[in-house]
Amino acid sequence: MDAYDTSQEIHEALFPEIHVVASLSHNHMTELIKMVDSFDIKTRGMTDFRHHSKWLLLYEEENTVDLPEFIYLENVVAVLHHYKCWLQSVFTLKRHLTRNEWVPVAACTQRNINLCYFPNAAYGYNNRRLVVTTLETSLYTAKSTNNGTTQYEGYAIDILDTISAVLNFSYSMTEPQDQSWGLPVNGTYDGIVRQLNRTEVDLSACDLVINEGRSDFMEYIYPPIRTDYIDVVYKRHDKQRTTSLFLLALPFRPMVYLILFLMAGLCALLLAVFESVDFGWNETAAGSGDVGVTYVKKVKQNLLSACWEVTGSLFKQGFSKYPRTLPGKVLVTSWWMLLMVMTTVYSANLVAALSAQTDVKPFSDLEGLLDSDYSVGMRASGMSRQLLKSSLPSSVSGRIWSKISANDPVFLETKLEDHFKRVRREKYAFLEYRTITNRLMAEDCDLELLGETVLWVQLAFGLPQRSPLKGDFEKVMSQLTASGILDAIWAKWTVKRNLTHCLQKRILKSTTVNQIGGGFIVVCAGTGLSIIVLCLEKLIHLRQN
């Protein structure tokens, strides 16, 4: 049989639990072990006999045999046929410093008998060395050089160190030559995705955006390390004080004024009716002929006076003439309670509008950004640019991309710090992940976030397709997520904005109906109560007559 194809089929059929019993002559056994021992190297890490296979070797020679040396397989037991007794010569591979050595198996005293025969199983990957690729970002992976030695740190590196401690492996870092995350080029991908697709590296440890197109050339480790959002950071260069010809109307929303005027008209009408009731009752008692016409004329006469009194009460607390009837007194009392609330709120908001320095935002949403005189930009590298570019031209994202592409393409290739310098210097809105903008905006009071999500992405580590590391890595990543360790690592690297030293900017907000709705409820309740009092008085009057 072809040994390579057979080994490949065995691995595909049995992985990750590959158990082999081999009973061969010494020469054939040596050839088999050497072949399998180097098989993972030939497949460029796409198989893992070294860690996930357990071997029981039965030697048929009656004389002492020399066991194979320099074996990289981690779980191997050799049973030698010696003087017609097998179990007197049982050896196992045990990790010693930088290599495995054959040691005799003594009487097993451990609870797990497998650890007696396969002791290396207790040490995970037994310090296997992996090649890890990454790219520098301000939060996830930061690179520094000290005495000619390049060092990496950050959120992604801490996660990698945690996984390496759990699985017991070491690693060496590298970067793609083109310094690209992985963008589509001629039917394939460049950068980190190409490294994974060609199995040039074992793992990518960075904030790699999960994308369906990339999944055809690599695999992601789930769950993701983070979900991030792209927002807009900008600076207000033209700070203006709130000015308006209608400044006196700013304290209230239009709906408040509308309801207030309707209530004033209703109160004036009811007050005229209530104040004319006693006249109608007296005329009825006197036996006047045309009572209804006379009563209506009386209401019209009182209506003008009631309108004047109610209108005047909007500007001062009180009437020049107090109501004579009990229903009118109840109605006016509830109206005055509403005016006390309205006057207090209006006065406070008007004083604030006249005295406070209020900045006017150049835009409050993405539509406003598109209509403003601000130019828009983002970093040229990364999948987020590709996602925005592929948006429908008629959508908001597509229109934002049209505005971005109108910039100087040479400047878009500059570094992250250059973009922020441009934000501080001119009318320039920059699209970037919130985690990065929060870090760079930590102590800058002049920079602001729009607070509206342009795009959202999930970030994860990557592996070559069909990598045997996937199962082990996803198991550990799930444990880190469920236990809250990922959140603890994130808190270590997250920088929250410290704006306690910044001057507070007061934004004038008009009062809504919901905020002072209680006052209108009082008036409605007072109106209802006054009508009930009027009805009671009418009943009493009829009874007396």
Coordinates of C-alpha atoms in Angstrom, one line a residue:
M1 CA 0.0 0.0 0.0
D2 CA 1.0 3.6 -0.5
A3 CA 2.0 4.6 3.0
Y4 CA 1.3 8.4 2.5
D5 CA -2.2 7.9 1.2
T6 CA -3.0 5.3 3.8
S7 CA -1.9 7.5 6.6
Q8 CA -3.9 10.4 5.2
E9 CA -7.1 8.2 5.1
I10 CA -6.5 7.0 8.6
H11 CA -6.2 10.6 9.8
E12 CA -9.3 11.7 8.1
A13 CA -11.4 8.8 9.3
L14 CA -10.3 8.7 13.0
F15 CA -9.1 12.2 13.9
P16 CA -9.0 13.4 16.7
E17 CA -8.9 10.0 18.5
I18 CA -6.4 7.9 16.5
H19 CA -5.3 4.6 18.2
V20 CA -2.9 2.3 16.5
V21 CA -1.6 -1.2 17.4
A22 CA 1.3 -2.3 15.3
S23 CA 2.9 -5.8 15.3
L24 CA 5.8 -5.8 12.9
S25 CA 9.4 -6.9 12.7
H26 CA 12.0 -4.5 14.0
N27 CA 13.0 -3.1 10.6
H28 CA 9.5 -2.6 9.4
M29 CA 8.5 -1.0 12.7
T30 CA 11.3 1.4 12.5
E31 CA 10.3 2.4 9.0
L32 CA 6.7 2.9 10.0
I33 CA 7.5 5.1 13.0
K34 CA 9.9 7.2 11.0
M35 CA 7.3 7.7 8.3
V36 CA 4.5 8.7 10.6
D37 CA 6.9 10.8 12.8
S38 CA 7.6 13.0 9.8
F39 CA 4.1 12.8 8.3
D40 CA 2.8 16.0 10.0
I41 CA 5.8 17.9 8.5
K42 CA 5.1 16.7 5.0
T43 CA 1.4 17.7 5.3
R44 CA 2.5 21.2 6.5
G45 CA 0.6 20.9 9.8
M46 CA -2.7 19.7 8.2
T47 CA -2.4 16.4 10.2
D48 CA -1.7 15.9 13.8
F49 CA -0.5 12.3 14.5
R50 CA 2.1 13.8 16.9
H51 CA -0.5 14.9 19.5
H52 CA -3.7 13.1 18.8
S53 CA -2.6 9.5 18.1
K54 CA -1.7 6.8 20.6
W55 CA 0.6 3.9 19.6
L56 CA 1.1 0.4 21.0
L57 CA 4.1 -1.2 19.3
L58 CA 4.5 -5.0 19.7
Y59 CA 8.0 -6.2 18.7
E60 CA 8.2 -9.8 17.6
E61 CA 12.0 -10.3 18.0
E62 CA 13.1 -12.6 20.8
N63 CA 16.3 -10.7 21.3
T64 CA 16.7 -7.2 22.6
V65 CA 15.9 -4.5 20.0
D66 CA 17.0 -0.9 19.8
L67 CA 14.0 1.4 20.0
P68 CA 13.8 4.3 17.5
E69 CA 15.3 7.5 18.7
F70 CA 14.4 11.1 18.1
I71 CA 10.7 10.4 18.0
Y72 CA 8.3 13.4 17.9
L73 CA 5.2 11.3 18.4
E74 CA 4.1 12.0 22.0
N75 CA 2.1 8.9 23.0
V76 CA 3.9 5.7 22.2
V77 CA 4.3 2.5 24.2
A78 CA 6.7 -0.3 23.1
V79 CA 6.3 -3.9 24.3
L80 CA 9.3 -6.1 23.7
H81 CA 9.2 -9.9 23.3
H82 CA 11.9 -11.0 25.8
Y83 CA 12.4 -14.6 26.9
K84 CA 8.8 -15.5 25.9
C85 CA 7.4 -12.9 28.3
W86 CA 5.9 -9.7 26.9
L87 CA 5.2 -7.5 29.9
Q88 CA 8.6 -7.6 31.5
S89 CA 9.9 -5.1 28.9
V90 CA 7.4 -2.2 28.5
F91 CA 8.7 1.2 27.6
T92 CA 7.0 4.5 27.0
L93 CA 8.0 7.9 25.6
K94 CA 8.4 10.6 28.2
R95 CA 9.2 14.2 27.6
H96 CA 12.6 15.2 29.0
L97 CA 13.8 18.8 28.4
T98 CA 13.8 19.3 24.7
R99 CA 13.2 15.7 23.5
N100 CA 11.3 12.5 24.2
E101 CA 13.1 9.5 25.9
W102 CA 12.3 5.9 26.4
V103 CA 11.7 5.0 30.0
P104 CA 10.5 1.7 31.5
V105 CA 6.9 1.6 32.8
A106 CA 6.9 0.8 36.5
A107 CA 3.9 -0.4 38.5
C108 CA 1.1 2.1 38.0
T109 CA -0.1 4.0 41.1
Q110 CA -2.1 6.8 39.4
R111 CA -5.9 6.8 39.3
N112 CA -5.8 7.3 35.5
I113 CA -3.9 4.3 34.3
N114 CA -3.5 5.9 30.8
L115 CA -1.1 8.4 32.3
C116 CA 1.2 5.6 33.3
Y117 CA 1.6 4.4 29.7
F118 CA 1.1 7.8 28.0
P119 CA 2.6 10.4 30.5
N120 CA 3.0 13.1 27.8
A121 CA -0.8 13.3 27.5
A122 CA -0.8 15.3 30.8
Y123 CA 1.2 18.1 29.2
G124 CA -1.0 19.2 26.3
Y125 CA 1.0 20.0 23.2
N126 CA 4.3 19.4 25.0
N127 CA 5.7 22.8 24.2
R128 CA 5.2 22.4 20.4
R129 CA 6.3 25.5 18.5
L130 CA 3.7 27.2 16.3
V131 CA 4.2 30.0 13.7
V132 CA 1.8 32.8 14.4
T133 CA 1.1 35.7 12.0
T134 CA -0.2 39.1 13.0
L135 CA -0.4 42.8 12.1
E136 CA 0.0 45.8 14.4
T137 CA -3.0 47.8 15.6
S138 CA -3.2 50.2 18.4
L139 CA -5.2 48.1 20.8
Y140 CA -5.2 44.4 19.7
T141 CA -1.5 44.0 18.7
A142 CA 1.1 46.6 19.5
K143 CA 4.7 46.1 18.3
S144 CA 7.9 47.5 19.9
T145 CA 11.6 46.9 19.4
N146 CA 14.1 46.7 22.3
N147 CA 17.8 46.0 21.6
G148 CA 17.0 44.6 18.2
T149 CA 14.3 42.3 19.6
T150 CA 10.7 42.7 18.4
Q151 CA 8.1 42.3 21.0
Y152 CA 4.3 42.2 20.7
E153 CA 1.6 43.0 23.3
G154 CA -2.1 43.8 23.3
Y155 CA -5.5 42.3 23.7
A156 CA -4.9 39.6 21.0
I157 CA -1.5 38.7 22.3
D158 CA -2.8 38.2 25.8
I159 CA -5.5 35.8 24.5
L160 CA -2.8 34.0 22.6
D161 CA -0.6 33.7 25.7
T162 CA -3.6 32.3 27.7
I163 CA -4.3 29.7 25.0
S164 CA -0.7 28.7 24.8
A165 CA -0.5 28.3 28.6
V166 CA -3.6 26.0 28.6
L167 CA -2.5 23.9 25.6
N168 CA 1.2 24.1 26.4
F169 CA 2.8 25.3 23.2
S170 CA 5.2 28.0 22.3
Y171 CA 5.2 30.3 19.3
S172 CA 7.1 32.6 17.0
M173 CA 5.7 35.7 15.5
T174 CA 5.7 36.8 11.8
E175 CA 3.9 39.3 9.6
P176 CA 2.8 39.2 6.0
Q177 CA 5.3 40.9 3.7
D178 CA 2.6 43.0 2.0
Q179 CA 1.3 44.2 5.4
S180 CA -2.3 43.3 4.3
W181 CA -5.0 41.8 6.4
G182 CA -6.4 39.9 3.4
L183 CA -8.2 41.5 0.5
P184 CA -9.5 39.9 -2.7
V185 CA -6.9 39.9 -5.5
N186 CA -7.4 38.1 -8.8
G187 CA -9.7 35.4 -7.4
T188 CA -7.7 34.8 -4.2
Y189 CA -6.6 36.8 -1.1
D190 CA -3.4 38.5 -0.1
G191 CA -1.8 39.2 3.3
I192 CA -2.7 37.1 6.3
V193 CA -5.4 35.2 4.5
R194 CA -2.9 34.1 1.9
Q195 CA -0.4 33.0 4.5
L196 CA -3.1 30.8 6.1
N197 CA -4.3 29.4 2.8
R198 CA -0.8 28.4 1.8
T199 CA -0.2 26.9 5.3
E200 CA 2.8 29.2 5.7
V201 CA 1.7 29.8 9.3
D202 CA -0.2 27.7 11.8
L203 CA -2.4 30.5 13.3
S204 CA -3.3 34.2 13.0
A205 CA -3.6 36.1 16.2
C206 CA -5.0 39.5 15.5
D207 CA -8.3 41.3 15.0
L208 CA -9.2 39.6 11.7
V209 CA -12.7 40.5 10.4
I210 CA -15.0 37.6 9.8
N211 CA -16.0 37.6 6.2
E212 CA -17.8 35.1 4.1
G213 CA -15.4 35.5 1.2
R214 CA -12.4 34.8 3.4
S215 CA -14.0 31.6 4.7
D216 CA -13.4 29.9 1.4
F217 CA -9.6 30.3 1.9
M218 CA -9.2 29.9 5.7
E219 CA -11.1 29.1 8.9
Y220 CA -12.0 31.1 11.9
I221 CA -11.8 30.2 15.5
Y222 CA -15.1 30.6 17.3
P223 CA -16.4 32.3 19.4
P224 CA -15.0 35.6 18.1
I225 CA -12.6 37.6 20.3
R226 CA -14.7 40.8 19.9
T227 CA -17.6 42.5 18.2
D228 CA -16.6 46.1 17.1
Y229 CA -18.5 49.0 15.6
I230 CA -17.3 51.6 13.1
D231 CA -18.3 55.1 14.1
V232 CA -17.5 58.6 13.0
V233 CA -15.1 60.8 14.9
Y234 CA -14.9 64.5 14.1
K235 CA -14.1 67.9 15.6
R236 CA -16.4 71.0 15.7
H237 CA -14.3 73.8 14.2
D238 CA -17.0 76.5 14.0
K239 CA -18.4 76.7 17.6
Q240 CA -21.3 79.0 17.7
R241 CA -23.7 80.2 20.3
T242 CA -27.3 79.3 19.9
T243 CA -29.0 82.3 18.2
S244 CA -32.5 82.5 16.8
L245 CA -35.1 85.2 16.1
F246 CA -37.5 82.8 17.8
L247 CA -35.4 82.4 21.0
L248 CA -38.4 83.2 23.2
A249 CA -40.2 80.2 21.8
L250 CA -37.3 77.7 22.3
P251 CA -38.1 76.6 25.9
F252 CA -41.1 74.6 24.7
R253 CA -41.8 72.2 21.9
P254 CA -44.6 73.4 19.4
M255 CA -46.9 70.7 20.7
V256 CA -46.7 72.2 24.1
Y257 CA -47.8 75.6 22.9
L258 CA -50.6 74.1 20.8
I259 CA -52.1 72.2 23.8
L260 CA -51.6 75.2 26.0
F261 CA -53.5 77.5 23.7
L262 CA -56.3 74.9 23.3
M263 CA -56.6 74.6 27.0
A264 CA -56.7 78.4 27.4
G265 CA -59.5 78.7 24.9
L266 CA -61.5 75.9 26.6
C267 CA -61.0 77.5 30.0
A268 CA -62.2 80.9 28.7
L269 CA -65.3 79.4 27.2
L270 CA -66.2 77.3 30.3
L271 CA -65.5 80.3 32.6
A272 CA -67.9 82.5 30.6
V273 CA -70.5 79.7 30.8
F274 CA -70.1 79.2 34.5
E275 CA -70.2 82.9 35.3
S276 CA -73.5 83.3 33.4
V277 CA -75.2 80.4 35.1
D278 CA -76.5 82.3 38.1
F279 CA -78.1 84.9 35.7
G280 CA -79.9 82.1 33.9
W281 CA -81.2 80.6 37.1
N282 CA -82.5 84.0 38.4
E283 CA -84.3 84.7 35.1
T284 CA -85.9 81.3 35.2
A285 CA -87.1 81.9 38.8
A286 CA -88.5 85.3 37.8
G287 CA -90.5 83.7 35.0
S288 CA -88.9 85.6 32.1
G289 CA -90.2 84.7 28.7
D290 CA -87.1 84.3 26.4
V291 CA -84.6 82.9 28.9
G292 CA -82.4 81.1 26.4
V293 CA -81.7 84.1 24.1
T294 CA -81.0 86.3 27.1
Y295 CA -78.6 83.6 28.6
V296 CA -76.7 83.3 25.3
K297 CA -76.2 87.1 25.1
K298 CA -75.0 87.0 28.7
V299 CA -72.4 84.3 27.8
K300 CA -71.2 86.3 24.9
Q301 CA -70.7 89.3 27.1
N302 CA -68.8 87.3 29.7
L303 CA -66.7 85.5 27.0
L304 CA -64.8 88.6 26.0
S305 CA -64.0 89.3 29.6
A306 CA -63.0 85.6 30.3
C307 CA -60.7 85.5 27.2
W308 CA -59.0 88.7 28.4
E309 CA -58.6 87.3 31.9
V310 CA -57.3 83.9 30.8
T311 CA -54.8 85.5 28.3
G312 CA -53.6 87.9 31.0
S313 CA -53.0 85.0 33.4
L314 CA -50.6 83.5 30.9
F315 CA -48.2 86.4 31.6
K316 CA -48.9 86.9 35.3
Q317 CA -50.4 84.8 38.1
G318 CA -53.9 86.0 38.9
F319 CA -57.1 87.6 37.5
S320 CA -58.2 91.2 37.8
K321 CA -61.7 89.9 38.7
Y322 CA -62.2 86.7 40.7
P323 CA -65.0 84.3 39.6
R324 CA -68.3 84.7 41.4
T325 CA -69.6 81.1 41.0
L326 CA -68.2 78.0 42.7
P327 CA -67.6 76.1 39.4
G328 CA -65.7 79.0 38.1
K329 CA -63.5 79.1 41.2
V330 CA -62.7 75.4 40.8
L331 CA -61.8 75.9 37.1
V332 CA -59.6 78.9 37.7
T333 CA -57.8 77.2 40.6
S334 CA -56.8 74.3 38.4
W335 CA -55.8 76.7 35.6
W336 CA -53.5 78.6 38.0
M337 CA -51.8 75.4 39.1
L338 CA -50.9 74.6 35.5
L339 CA -49.6 78.1 34.9
M340 CA -47.4 77.9 38.0
V341 CA -45.7 74.8 36.5
M342 CA -45.5 76.3 33.0
T343 CA -44.1 79.6 34.2
T344 CA -41.4 77.9 36.3
V345 CA -40.2 75.6 33.5
Y346 CA -40.4 78.3 30.8
S347 CA -38.4 80.8 33.0
A348 CA -35.7 78.3 33.8
N349 CA -35.2 77.2 30.1
L350 CA -35.3 80.8 28.9
V351 CA -32.6 81.9 31.3
A352 CA -30.4 78.9 30.3
A353 CA -30.9 79.8 26.6
L354 CA -29.9 83.4 27.2
S355 CA -26.9 82.8 29.5
A356 CA -25.4 79.4 28.7
Q357 CA -22.9 78.9 25.9
T358 CA -24.4 76.3 23.7
D359 CA -22.5 74.7 20.8
V360 CA -24.3 73.8 17.6
K361 CA -23.4 70.4 16.2
P362 CA -22.5 70.4 12.5
F363 CA -24.6 67.2 12.0
S364 CA -26.4 64.7 14.2
D365 CA -26.6 61.7 12.0
L366 CA -25.1 60.1 8.8
E367 CA -27.5 62.0 6.6
G368 CA -26.4 65.2 8.1
L369 CA -22.8 64.3 7.6
L370 CA -23.4 63.6 3.9
D371 CA -25.0 67.0 3.5
S372 CA -22.3 68.9 5.5
D373 CA -19.1 70.5 4.2
Y374 CA -17.0 67.9 6.1
S375 CA -14.9 65.5 4.0
V376 CA -15.0 61.9 5.0
G377 CA -12.2 59.3 5.1
M378 CA -11.1 56.0 6.5
R379 CA -8.0 53.8 6.4
A380 CA -7.3 52.1 3.1
S381 CA -6.4 48.7 4.5
G382 CA -8.7 46.2 6.0
M383 CA -12.0 44.4 5.2
S384 CA -14.2 47.3 6.6
R385 CA -13.2 49.4 3.6
Q386 CA -14.1 46.6 1.3
L387 CA -17.5 46.1 2.9
L388 CA -18.3 49.8 2.6
K389 CA -17.1 49.9 -1.0
S390 CA -19.4 47.0 -1.9
S391 CA -22.5 48.7 -0.5
L392 CA -25.4 49.7 -2.8
P393 CA -24.7 53.2 -4.2
S394 CA -28.2 54.4 -3.2
S395 CA -27.8 53.3 0.4
V396 CA -26.3 55.5 3.2
S397 CA -23.2 53.4 3.3
G398 CA -22.8 53.6 -0.5
R399 CA -23.2 57.4 -0.4
I400 CA -20.6 57.6 2.4
W401 CA -18.2 55.6 0.2
S402 CA -18.8 58.0 -2.7
K403 CA -17.8 60.9 -0.4
I404 CA -14.7 59.0 0.9
S405 CA -13.6 58.2 -2.6
A406 CA -13.7 61.9 -3.5
N407 CA -10.7 62.4 -1.2
D408 CA -7.1 62.4 -2.3
P409 CA -6.3 58.6 -2.6
V410 CA -2.7 59.2 -1.6
F411 CA -3.7 60.6 1.7
L412 CA -6.0 57.7 2.4
E413 CA -3.0 55.4 2.5
T414 CA -1.5 57.3 5.4
K415 CA -1.2 56.1 9.0
L416 CA -3.9 56.2 11.7
E417 CA -2.2 59.1 13.5
D418 CA -2.2 61.2 10.3
H419 CA -5.9 60.8 9.9
F420 CA -6.5 62.0 13.5
K421 CA -4.2 65.0 12.9
R422 CA -6.3 65.9 9.9
V423 CA -9.5 65.6 12.1
R424 CA -8.0 68.1 14.5
R425 CA -6.8 70.4 11.8
E426 CA -9.7 70.7 9.3
K427 CA -13.3 69.7 8.7
Y428 CA -12.6 66.0 8.3
A429 CA -14.8 63.1 9.7
F430 CA -12.9 59.8 10.1
L431 CA -14.5 56.4 10.1
E432 CA -12.8 54.0 12.6
Y433 CA -13.5 51.3 15.1
R434 CA -14.8 52.6 18.4
T435 CA -12.3 50.7 20.4
I436 CA -9.5 52.5 18.6
T437 CA -11.1 56.0 18.6
N438 CA -11.8 55.8 22.3
R439 CA -8.1 55.1 22.9
L440 CA -6.9 58.0 20.8
M441 CA -9.7 60.3 22.1
A442 CA -9.0 59.5 25.7
E443 CA -7.8 62.9 26.7
D444 CA -8.9 65.1 23.8
C445 CA -12.0 67.1 24.7
D446 CA -12.4 68.6 21.3
L447 CA -13.0 65.3 19.5
E448 CA -16.5 63.8 19.4
L449 CA -18.1 60.6 18.2
L450 CA -21.2 60.8 16.1
G451 CA -22.7 57.8 18.0
E452 CA -24.2 56.1 15.0
T453 CA -23.0 52.8 13.7
V454 CA -21.8 52.8 10.1
L455 CA -20.7 49.1 10.1
W456 CA -20.3 46.4 12.7
V457 CA -17.9 43.5 12.4
Q458 CA -16.8 40.4 14.4
L459 CA -13.1 39.8 15.0
A460 CA -11.6 36.3 15.4
F461 CA -8.3 34.4 15.2
G462 CA -7.8 32.4 12.0
L463 CA -6.5 28.9 11.0
P464 CA -5.7 27.2 7.7
Q465 CA -8.5 25.2 6.2
R466 CA -9.0 21.7 7.9
S467 CA -6.4 22.6 10.5
P468 CA -6.2 19.9 13.2
L469 CA -5.8 22.7 15.8
K470 CA -9.3 23.9 15.3
G471 CA -11.1 21.6 17.8
D472 CA -8.6 22.2 20.6
F473 CA -8.5 26.0 20.1
E474 CA -12.2 26.4 19.9
K475 CA -12.7 24.4 23.1
V476 CA -10.3 26.7 25.0
M477 CA -11.8 29.9 23.4
S478 CA -15.3 28.8 24.5
Q479 CA -14.0 28.3 28.0
L480 CA -12.4 31.8 28.0
T481 CA -15.6 33.4 26.8
A482 CA -17.9 31.6 29.2
S483 CA -15.7 32.1 32.3
G484 CA -15.4 35.9 31.6
I485 CA -11.6 35.8 31.1
L486 CA -11.9 37.5 27.7
D487 CA -13.8 40.4 29.4
A488 CA -11.1 40.6 32.1
I489 CA -8.4 40.8 29.4
W490 CA -10.4 43.4 27.5
A491 CA -10.8 45.6 30.6
K492 CA -7.0 45.6 30.9
W493 CA -6.5 47.1 27.5
T494 CA -9.6 49.3 27.2
V495 CA -9.1 53.0 27.8
K496 CA -12.2 55.0 28.9
R497 CA -12.4 58.7 28.1
N498 CA -11.5 60.9 31.0
L499 CA -13.4 64.1 30.3
T500 CA -13.7 65.3 33.9
H501 CA -11.3 68.2 33.1
C502 CA -13.3 69.3 30.1
L503 CA -15.8 72.2 30.3
Q504 CA -19.4 70.9 30.3
K505 CA -21.2 71.8 27.1
R506 CA -24.9 72.5 27.7
I507 CA -27.2 71.5 25.0
L508 CA -30.6 73.3 25.1
K509 CA -33.4 70.9 24.8
S510 CA -37.0 72.1 24.5
T511 CA -39.5 70.8 27.1
T512 CA -41.9 68.1 25.7
V513 CA -45.5 67.4 26.6
N514 CA -44.5 64.2 28.5
Q515 CA -42.3 66.2 30.8
I516 CA -45.0 68.6 32.0
G517 CA -48.0 66.4 31.3
G518 CA -49.0 66.4 34.9
G519 CA -50.0 70.1 34.7
F520 CA -52.4 69.4 31.9
I521 CA -53.8 66.5 33.8
V522 CA -54.5 68.9 36.7
V523 CA -56.4 71.3 34.4
C524 CA -58.4 68.4 32.9
A525 CA -59.3 67.2 36.4
G526 CA -60.2 70.7 37.5
T527 CA -62.4 71.2 34.5
G528 CA -64.2 67.9 35.2
L529 CA -64.6 68.8 38.8
S530 CA -66.1 72.2 38.0
I531 CA -68.6 70.6 35.6
I532 CA -69.6 68.2 38.4
V533 CA -70.0 71.2 40.8
L534 CA -72.2 73.0 38.2
C535 CA -74.4 69.9 37.9
L536 CA -74.8 69.7 41.6
E537 CA -75.7 73.3 41.9
K538 CA -78.3 72.9 39.1
L539 CA -79.9 70.0 41.0
I540 CA -80.0 72.0 44.2
H541 CA -81.5 75.0 42.4
L542 CA -84.2 72.8 40.8
R543 CA -85.1 71.2 44.1
Q544 CA -85.4 74.6 45.8
N545 CA -87.6 75.9 43.0

